[in-house]
Amino acid sequence: RSKNVADMRGAADFYVTPMQNIVFADDSGEYGQIGLMLPGRVPVRSIANDSLGLVPAPGWDAGYDWLGYIPGDELPHFVNPPEGRFVTANNKTVPDDYPHILSRSWDAPYRHDRIDNLLAAISAHDVNSFQKIQLDILDTYAATLRLHLVASGPFEGLAAEAARLVGDWDGTMARDRPEPLIFAAWARALSRRIYAAELGNAFQDHWGFNEDFVLRVLDNEEGQSRWCDDRTTPESEDCAIQVSLALDDAISELSEAHGTEPGAWRWGDVHVSVHEARPFGDFPIIGSWFNREIEVDGGAYTIQRAHHRLGSN
């Protein structure tokens, strides 16, 4: 029933959980107003609380007690930004100097930045332009990470053909193309090559994109390239070697599953949306009549998000 920005802010005082990004607009004044707020009841933790809300805390230790809640007027809220738009994609929504801890698990900025760039590309939007943005399947993380593959060449045989395809690719995660499949298989193998030895049995639980970490390692930020050395071998490996070995791993896996012509591989052959019917989809024999799978575009960092696992399952 809110009619304007002030009403929205007042209504937010009654909101408890889960915390949300709420974007709103009104028609007040000459042009109306737009706003973004994050309402919710968020605990204040003491500086002695080193769990940061990420892991269970010892409830018997008073140092981990909550110190109340963030006051409503100190929760993030923004109105009429100079750029004339708001973008939310599970990204960090508060500045670095924000005094309270809301989360330690913001999403990477790739989807946010892509949306922002597309919004800024034209001065006036309509339904069609917003539809195109919502269905955008360009993965800017893939476009960045692939540069490390290109830089680690030259390659030979099927690896050379696969690297050429990825090198000429812009990061569009199209279901009918081989490049997204090659990239995903290589990124999966690269994660194993970089940190499986260090994590040991715990690797399976952490086998994911870990996008910031992988780029920091490959860019050798603060000496992080040391992760590329496999501790289980007497030799000393650098990141270029691991990038190349990961490509060999990916090519071997893909060749066995999809044949030996990289140009004929398709992302949609493995990237499917699974729709399981309940309860009939669980029935033996007839379950397949009710469950549906459909090939989909997109990936973990595209606006049209279609996340996929890197792990073995």
mmCIF file of C-alpha atoms in Angstrom:
data_model
loop_
_atom_site.group_PDB
_atom_site.id
_atom_site.type_symbol
_atom_site.label_atom_id
_atom_site.label_comp_id
_atom_site.label_asym_id
_atom_site.label_seq_id
_atom_site.Cartn_x
_atom_site.Cartn_y
_atom_site.Cartn_z
ATOM 1 C CA ARG A 1 0.000 0.000 0.000
ATOM 2 C CA SER A 2 3.040 2.311 -0.115
ATOM 3 C CA LYS A 3 2.543 5.332 -2.351
ATOM 4 C CA ASN A 4 5.975 6.929 -2.255
ATOM 5 C CA VAL A 5 9.553 6.631 -0.992
ATOM 6 C CA ALA A 6 8.645 7.702 2.520
ATOM 7 C CA ASP A 7 5.918 5.064 2.755
ATOM 8 C CA MET A 8 8.358 2.379 1.601
ATOM 9 C CA ARG A 9 10.900 3.335 4.220
ATOM 10 C CA GLY A 10 8.235 3.283 6.923
ATOM 11 C CA ALA A 11 6.928 -0.118 5.859
ATOM 12 C CA ALA A 12 10.459 -1.527 5.930
ATOM 13 C CA ASP A 13 10.621 -0.944 9.697
ATOM 14 C CA PHE A 14 8.253 -3.887 10.163
ATOM 15 C CA TYR A 15 10.236 -6.268 7.973
ATOM 16 C CA VAL A 16 12.270 -8.929 9.805
ATOM 17 C CA THR A 17 13.753 -11.661 7.615
ATOM 18 C CA PRO A 18 15.150 -12.726 5.206
ATOM 19 C CA MET A 19 17.009 -9.548 4.281
ATOM 20 C CA GLN A 20 16.166 -8.472 0.742
ATOM 21 C CA ASN A 21 17.274 -6.091 -1.980
ATOM 22 C CA ILE A 22 14.112 -4.102 -2.707
ATOM 23 C CA VAL A 23 14.097 -1.751 -5.687
ATOM 24 C CA PHE A 24 11.174 0.660 -5.957
ATOM 25 C CA ALA A 25 9.928 3.714 -7.799
ATOM 26 C CA ASP A 26 7.221 6.316 -7.325
ATOM 27 C CA ASP A 27 5.684 9.020 -9.522
ATOM 28 C CA SER A 28 6.245 11.964 -7.207
ATOM 29 C CA GLY A 29 7.614 15.259 -8.467
ATOM 30 C CA GLU A 30 8.401 15.979 -12.099
ATOM 31 C CA TYR A 31 10.185 12.737 -12.903
ATOM 32 C CA GLY A 32 9.410 10.429 -9.982
ATOM 33 C CA GLN A 33 11.969 8.785 -7.736
ATOM 34 C CA ILE A 34 13.792 5.464 -7.665
ATOM 35 C CA GLY A 35 15.223 3.747 -4.621
ATOM 36 C CA LEU A 36 16.998 0.682 -3.277
ATOM 37 C CA MET A 37 16.815 -0.523 0.301
ATOM 38 C CA LEU A 38 17.891 -3.579 2.261
ATOM 39 C CA PRO A 39 15.407 -4.049 5.102
ATOM 40 C CA GLY A 40 15.684 -6.742 7.726
ATOM 41 C CA ARG A 41 16.649 -7.341 11.319
ATOM 42 C CA VAL A 42 20.433 -7.736 11.221
ATOM 43 C CA PRO A 43 22.382 -8.555 14.391
ATOM 44 C CA VAL A 44 25.313 -6.455 15.527
ATOM 45 C CA ARG A 45 28.299 -8.588 16.490
ATOM 46 C CA SER A 46 31.173 -7.542 18.730
ATOM 47 C CA ILE A 47 34.732 -7.294 17.475
ATOM 48 C CA ALA A 48 35.474 -10.398 19.566
ATOM 49 C CA ASN A 49 33.114 -12.428 17.381
ATOM 50 C CA ASP A 50 35.511 -13.947 14.887
ATOM 51 C CA SER A 51 32.863 -16.247 13.399
ATOM 52 C CA LEU A 52 31.521 -13.263 11.397
ATOM 53 C CA GLY A 53 28.255 -15.136 10.990
ATOM 54 C CA LEU A 54 29.925 -17.663 8.669
ATOM 55 C CA VAL A 55 30.184 -20.619 11.030
ATOM 56 C CA PRO A 56 28.445 -21.800 14.217
ATOM 57 C CA ALA A 57 29.577 -19.900 17.303
ATOM 58 C CA PRO A 58 30.010 -21.219 20.872
ATOM 59 C CA GLY A 59 26.819 -20.064 22.522
ATOM 60 C CA TRP A 60 28.270 -20.346 26.015
ATOM 61 C CA ASP A 61 30.905 -17.680 25.267
ATOM 62 C CA ALA A 62 29.536 -14.183 25.913
ATOM 63 C CA GLY A 63 32.024 -12.757 23.436
ATOM 64 C CA TYR A 64 29.813 -14.137 20.684
ATOM 65 C CA ASP A 65 26.583 -12.588 21.971
ATOM 66 C CA TRP A 66 24.686 -10.280 19.681
ATOM 67 C CA LEU A 67 24.746 -6.640 20.734
ATOM 68 C CA GLY A 68 21.296 -5.828 19.464
ATOM 69 C CA TYR A 69 20.293 -5.055 15.877
ATOM 70 C CA ILE A 70 21.365 -2.513 13.279
ATOM 71 C CA PRO A 71 19.027 0.492 13.675
ATOM 72 C CA GLY A 72 16.571 0.873 10.836
ATOM 73 C CA ASP A 73 17.917 4.250 9.780
ATOM 74 C CA GLU A 74 21.411 2.740 9.458
ATOM 75 C CA LEU A 75 20.374 -0.065 7.146
ATOM 76 C CA PRO A 76 21.426 0.518 3.520
ATOM 77 C CA HIS A 77 19.055 2.727 1.563
ATOM 78 C CA PHE A 78 19.685 4.790 -1.545
ATOM 79 C CA VAL A 79 17.465 7.155 -3.506
ATOM 80 C CA ASN A 80 17.925 8.781 -6.920
ATOM 81 C CA PRO A 81 21.571 7.907 -7.667
ATOM 82 C CA PRO A 82 23.404 10.269 -10.054
ATOM 83 C CA GLU A 83 23.709 7.560 -12.717
ATOM 84 C CA GLY A 84 19.931 7.144 -12.717
ATOM 85 C CA ARG A 85 19.795 3.390 -12.175
ATOM 86 C CA PHE A 86 20.161 0.614 -9.625
ATOM 87 C CA VAL A 87 21.590 -2.834 -10.322
ATOM 88 C CA THR A 88 21.293 -5.809 -7.986
ATOM 89 C CA ALA A 89 22.594 -9.290 -8.752
ATOM 90 C CA ASN A 90 23.456 -10.620 -5.275
ATOM 91 C CA ASN A 91 26.500 -8.354 -5.430
ATOM 92 C CA LYS A 92 27.926 -6.245 -2.635
ATOM 93 C CA THR A 93 25.489 -3.353 -2.243
ATOM 94 C CA VAL A 94 27.227 -1.288 0.422
ATOM 95 C CA PRO A 95 30.414 0.802 0.190
ATOM 96 C CA ASP A 96 33.640 -0.402 1.772
ATOM 97 C CA ASP A 97 33.285 2.094 4.624
ATOM 98 C CA TYR A 98 29.835 0.848 5.656
ATOM 99 C CA PRO A 99 30.159 0.417 9.449
ATOM 100 C CA HIS A 100 28.169 -2.803 9.882
ATOM 101 C CA ILE A 101 28.664 -6.382 8.685
ATOM 102 C CA LEU A 102 25.785 -7.548 6.542
ATOM 103 C CA SER A 103 27.447 -10.484 4.822
ATOM 104 C CA ARG A 104 30.786 -12.039 3.981
ATOM 105 C CA SER A 105 29.449 -13.965 1.005
ATOM 106 C CA TRP A 106 28.492 -11.464 -1.666
ATOM 107 C CA ASP A 107 28.374 -12.781 -5.208
ATOM 108 C CA ALA A 108 31.188 -11.886 -7.600
ATOM 109 C CA PRO A 109 30.463 -8.671 -9.542
ATOM 110 C CA TYR A 110 30.415 -10.147 -13.048
ATOM 111 C CA ARG A 111 26.642 -10.285 -13.498
ATOM 112 C CA HIS A 112 26.185 -6.889 -11.832
ATOM 113 C CA ASP A 113 28.778 -5.248 -14.062
ATOM 114 C CA ARG A 114 27.339 -6.778 -17.224
ATOM 115 C CA ILE A 115 23.841 -5.535 -16.350
ATOM 116 C CA ASP A 116 25.216 -2.090 -15.527
ATOM 117 C CA ASN A 117 27.077 -1.873 -18.839
ATOM 118 C CA LEU A 118 24.028 -2.917 -20.836
ATOM 119 C CA LEU A 119 21.813 -0.403 -19.032
ATOM 120 C CA ALA A 120 24.339 2.361 -19.648
ATOM 121 C CA ALA A 121 24.726 1.480 -23.320
ATOM 122 C CA ILE A 122 21.549 3.294 -24.388
ATOM 123 C CA SER A 123 19.799 6.337 -22.976
ATOM 124 C CA ALA A 124 16.201 5.089 -23.064
ATOM 125 C CA HIS A 125 14.996 1.544 -22.495
ATOM 126 C CA ASP A 126 11.778 -0.235 -23.360
ATOM 127 C CA VAL A 127 10.305 -3.683 -22.848
ATOM 128 C CA ASN A 128 12.350 -5.180 -25.689
ATOM 129 C CA SER A 129 15.656 -3.840 -24.396
ATOM 130 C CA PHE A 130 14.931 -5.150 -20.902
ATOM 131 C CA GLN A 131 14.028 -8.551 -22.336
ATOM 132 C CA LYS A 132 17.377 -8.670 -24.127
ATOM 133 C CA ILE A 133 19.198 -7.827 -20.907
ATOM 134 C CA GLN A 134 17.338 -10.488 -18.933
ATOM 135 C CA LEU A 135 18.211 -13.110 -21.568
ATOM 136 C CA ASP A 136 21.844 -12.070 -21.998
ATOM 137 C CA ILE A 137 24.245 -15.053 -21.964
ATOM 138 C CA LEU A 138 27.660 -13.373 -22.157
ATOM 139 C CA ASP A 139 29.899 -14.623 -19.329
ATOM 140 C CA THR A 140 32.472 -11.919 -18.599
ATOM 141 C CA TYR A 141 34.267 -14.146 -16.081
ATOM 142 C CA ALA A 142 34.796 -16.778 -18.773
ATOM 143 C CA ALA A 143 35.976 -14.069 -21.163
ATOM 144 C CA THR A 144 38.574 -13.026 -18.570
ATOM 145 C CA LEU A 145 39.741 -16.451 -17.427
ATOM 146 C CA ARG A 146 40.145 -17.755 -20.981
ATOM 147 C CA LEU A 147 42.955 -15.235 -21.550
ATOM 148 C CA HIS A 148 45.140 -17.315 -19.238
ATOM 149 C CA LEU A 149 44.519 -20.333 -21.449
ATOM 150 C CA VAL A 150 45.493 -18.407 -24.571
ATOM 151 C CA ALA A 151 48.647 -17.079 -22.908
ATOM 152 C CA SER A 152 49.822 -20.579 -21.933
ATOM 153 C CA GLY A 153 50.104 -21.871 -25.522
ATOM 154 C CA PRO A 154 51.145 -23.041 -27.973
ATOM 155 C CA PHE A 155 49.381 -26.386 -27.801
ATOM 156 C CA GLU A 156 49.359 -29.418 -30.046
ATOM 157 C CA GLY A 157 46.751 -31.710 -31.543
ATOM 158 C CA LEU A 158 43.202 -31.524 -30.223
ATOM 159 C CA ALA A 159 44.353 -29.185 -27.458
ATOM 160 C CA ALA A 160 45.494 -26.670 -30.101
ATOM 161 C CA GLU A 161 42.106 -26.798 -31.832
ATOM 162 C CA ALA A 162 40.238 -26.437 -28.543
ATOM 163 C CA ALA A 163 42.460 -23.536 -27.457
ATOM 164 C CA ARG A 164 41.911 -21.825 -30.791
ATOM 165 C CA LEU A 165 38.142 -22.069 -30.384
ATOM 166 C CA VAL A 166 38.255 -20.654 -26.871
ATOM 167 C CA GLY A 167 40.754 -17.979 -27.913
ATOM 168 C CA ASP A 168 38.412 -16.674 -30.627
ATOM 169 C CA TRP A 169 35.398 -16.828 -28.304
ATOM 170 C CA ASP A 170 33.795 -13.813 -26.582
ATOM 171 C CA GLY A 171 32.340 -15.709 -23.614
ATOM 172 C CA THR A 172 28.817 -16.273 -24.965
ATOM 173 C CA MET A 173 27.421 -19.384 -23.278
ATOM 174 C CA ALA A 174 25.305 -20.655 -26.165
ATOM 175 C CA ARG A 175 23.928 -24.176 -25.967
ATOM 176 C CA ASP A 176 24.749 -24.982 -29.613
ATOM 177 C CA ARG A 177 28.430 -23.990 -29.387
ATOM 178 C CA PRO A 178 31.528 -26.004 -28.346
ATOM 179 C CA GLU A 179 33.390 -23.152 -26.630
ATOM 180 C CA PRO A 180 31.328 -23.061 -23.412
ATOM 181 C CA LEU A 181 31.749 -26.822 -22.994
ATOM 182 C CA ILE A 182 35.510 -26.637 -23.544
ATOM 183 C CA PHE A 183 35.804 -23.721 -21.140
ATOM 184 C CA ALA A 184 33.702 -25.383 -18.428
ATOM 185 C CA ALA A 185 35.659 -28.651 -18.662
ATOM 186 C CA TRP A 186 38.963 -26.771 -18.570
ATOM 187 C CA ALA A 187 37.909 -24.574 -15.610
ATOM 188 C CA ARG A 188 36.800 -27.707 -13.780
ATOM 189 C CA ALA A 189 40.125 -29.425 -14.407
ATOM 190 C CA LEU A 190 42.073 -26.260 -13.558
ATOM 191 C CA SER A 191 40.525 -26.067 -10.090
ATOM 192 C CA ARG A 192 41.622 -29.623 -9.424
ATOM 193 C CA ARG A 193 45.130 -28.896 -10.691
ATOM 194 C CA ILE A 194 45.512 -25.781 -8.533
ATOM 195 C CA TYR A 195 44.279 -26.817 -5.103
ATOM 196 C CA ALA A 196 43.305 -30.496 -4.951
ATOM 197 C CA ALA A 197 46.689 -31.516 -3.549
ATOM 198 C CA GLU A 198 46.502 -28.955 -0.745
ATOM 199 C CA LEU A 199 42.938 -29.798 0.277
ATOM 200 C CA GLY A 200 43.268 -33.560 0.054
ATOM 201 C CA ASN A 201 40.060 -35.345 1.062
ATOM 202 C CA ALA A 202 38.325 -31.992 1.593
ATOM 203 C CA PHE A 203 38.700 -31.063 -2.075
ATOM 204 C CA GLN A 204 35.369 -32.557 -3.153
ATOM 205 C CA ASP A 205 33.532 -30.250 -0.753
ATOM 206 C CA HIS A 206 35.239 -27.157 -2.204
ATOM 207 C CA TRP A 207 35.412 -28.068 -5.886
ATOM 208 C CA GLY A 208 33.823 -25.019 -7.448
ATOM 209 C CA PHE A 209 34.617 -21.941 -9.476
ATOM 210 C CA ASN A 210 36.180 -19.940 -6.600
ATOM 211 C CA GLU A 211 36.567 -17.225 -9.188
ATOM 212 C CA ASP A 212 38.424 -14.618 -7.150
ATOM 213 C CA PHE A 213 40.888 -17.163 -5.793
ATOM 214 C CA VAL A 214 41.675 -18.730 -9.178
ATOM 215 C CA LEU A 215 42.317 -15.362 -10.811
ATOM 216 C CA ARG A 216 44.487 -14.246 -7.883
ATOM 217 C CA VAL A 217 46.548 -17.401 -8.288
ATOM 218 C CA LEU A 218 46.936 -17.074 -12.063
ATOM 219 C CA ASP A 219 47.719 -13.349 -11.765
ATOM 220 C CA ASN A 220 50.167 -14.079 -8.919
ATOM 221 C CA GLU A 221 48.615 -11.483 -6.637
ATOM 222 C CA GLU A 222 50.605 -11.345 -3.403
ATOM 223 C CA GLY A 223 52.565 -14.419 -4.451
ATOM 224 C CA GLN A 224 49.482 -16.637 -4.737
ATOM 225 C CA SER A 225 50.880 -18.439 -7.791
ATOM 226 C CA ARG A 226 52.577 -20.775 -5.306
ATOM 227 C CA TRP A 227 49.310 -22.735 -5.319
ATOM 228 C CA CYS A 228 50.169 -23.939 -8.820
ATOM 229 C CA ASP A 229 53.010 -26.072 -7.484
ATOM 230 C CA ASP A 230 51.752 -29.613 -6.942
ATOM 231 C CA ARG A 231 53.059 -30.734 -3.565
ATOM 232 C CA THR A 232 52.607 -34.383 -4.471
ATOM 233 C CA THR A 233 55.337 -34.289 -7.142
ATOM 234 C CA PRO A 234 59.090 -33.721 -6.804
ATOM 235 C CA GLU A 235 59.026 -31.233 -9.681
ATOM 236 C CA SER A 236 58.111 -27.570 -9.318
ATOM 237 C CA GLU A 237 55.130 -26.633 -11.489
ATOM 238 C CA ASP A 238 54.151 -23.097 -12.431
ATOM 239 C CA CYS A 239 50.706 -21.849 -13.417
ATOM 240 C CA ALA A 240 51.346 -22.056 -17.168
ATOM 241 C CA ILE A 241 52.088 -25.767 -16.769
ATOM 242 C CA GLN A 242 48.928 -26.333 -14.747
ATOM 243 C CA VAL A 243 46.813 -24.424 -17.274
ATOM 244 C CA SER A 244 48.192 -26.639 -20.035
ATOM 245 C CA LEU A 245 47.775 -29.856 -18.058
ATOM 246 C CA ALA A 246 44.209 -28.870 -17.181
ATOM 247 C CA LEU A 247 43.467 -28.425 -20.878
ATOM 248 C CA ASP A 248 44.865 -31.905 -21.554
ATOM 249 C CA ASP A 249 42.625 -33.249 -18.778
ATOM 250 C CA ALA A 250 39.592 -31.530 -20.289
ATOM 251 C CA ILE A 251 40.324 -32.694 -23.835
ATOM 252 C CA SER A 252 40.758 -36.277 -22.670
ATOM 253 C CA GLU A 253 37.453 -36.168 -20.805
ATOM 254 C CA LEU A 254 35.532 -34.486 -23.613
ATOM 255 C CA SER A 255 36.991 -36.702 -26.341
ATOM 256 C CA GLU A 256 35.903 -39.810 -24.492
ATOM 257 C CA ALA A 257 32.387 -38.487 -23.982
ATOM 258 C CA HIS A 258 31.778 -36.538 -27.203
ATOM 259 C CA GLY A 259 34.216 -37.715 -29.877
ATOM 260 C CA THR A 260 37.433 -36.285 -31.253
ATOM 261 C CA GLU A 261 36.145 -33.262 -33.171
ATOM 262 C CA PRO A 262 36.100 -30.235 -30.842
ATOM 263 C CA GLY A 263 34.141 -28.178 -33.342
ATOM 264 C CA ALA A 264 31.253 -30.644 -33.085
ATOM 265 C CA TRP A 265 30.989 -30.520 -29.294
ATOM 266 C CA ARG A 266 27.945 -28.742 -27.869
ATOM 267 C CA TRP A 267 27.349 -27.041 -24.507
ATOM 268 C CA GLY A 268 23.717 -28.139 -24.597
ATOM 269 C CA ASP A 269 24.693 -31.816 -24.598
ATOM 270 C CA VAL A 270 25.627 -31.538 -20.922
ATOM 271 C CA HIS A 271 24.089 -28.245 -19.800
ATOM 272 C CA VAL A 272 20.460 -29.108 -19.201
ATOM 273 C CA SER A 273 17.727 -27.874 -16.913
ATOM 274 C CA VAL A 274 16.217 -30.807 -15.035
ATOM 275 C CA HIS A 275 12.555 -30.628 -14.073
ATOM 276 C CA GLU A 276 11.683 -33.484 -11.729
ATOM 277 C CA ALA A 277 8.023 -34.317 -11.205
ATOM 278 C CA ARG A 278 6.823 -35.107 -7.702
ATOM 279 C CA PRO A 279 5.914 -37.771 -6.781
ATOM 280 C CA PHE A 280 5.651 -39.680 -10.086
ATOM 281 C CA GLY A 281 9.151 -38.802 -11.258
ATOM 282 C CA ASP A 282 10.598 -41.046 -8.534
ATOM 283 C CA PHE A 283 8.709 -44.128 -9.672
ATOM 284 C CA PRO A 284 10.720 -46.909 -11.367
ATOM 285 C CA ILE A 285 10.178 -47.398 -15.096
ATOM 286 C CA ILE A 286 7.527 -44.663 -15.482
ATOM 287 C CA GLY A 287 9.572 -41.887 -13.836
ATOM 288 C CA SER A 288 11.133 -40.838 -17.137
ATOM 289 C CA TRP A 289 7.665 -40.164 -18.554
ATOM 290 C CA PHE A 290 7.161 -37.368 -16.043
ATOM 291 C CA ASN A 291 10.638 -35.864 -15.611
ATOM 292 C CA ARG A 292 11.823 -33.412 -18.245
ATOM 293 C CA GLU A 293 15.238 -32.157 -19.321
ATOM 294 C CA ILE A 294 15.853 -29.259 -21.686
ATOM 295 C CA GLU A 295 19.075 -27.821 -23.069
ATOM 296 C CA VAL A 296 19.728 -24.294 -21.822
ATOM 297 C CA ASP A 297 22.033 -21.394 -22.608
ATOM 298 C CA GLY A 298 23.907 -19.449 -19.957
ATOM 299 C CA GLY A 299 26.195 -20.288 -17.099
ATOM 300 C CA ALA A 300 27.244 -19.365 -13.587
ATOM 301 C CA TYR A 301 28.005 -15.715 -14.365
ATOM 302 C CA THR A 302 25.551 -14.823 -17.117
ATOM 303 C CA ILE A 303 22.592 -12.530 -16.510
ATOM 304 C CA GLN A 304 20.326 -15.364 -17.626
ATOM 305 C CA ARG A 305 21.822 -17.452 -14.884
ATOM 306 C CA ALA A 306 22.105 -21.184 -15.331
ATOM 307 C CA HIS A 307 24.610 -22.320 -12.725
ATOM 308 C CA HIS A 308 26.339 -25.668 -13.042
ATOM 309 C CA ARG A 309 28.563 -27.737 -10.802
ATOM 310 C CA LEU A 310 32.286 -28.196 -11.342
ATOM 311 C CA GLY A 311 32.455 -31.221 -9.072
ATOM 312 C CA SER A 312 32.293 -34.880 -9.985
ATOM 313 C CA ASN A 313 28.569 -35.295 -9.324
#
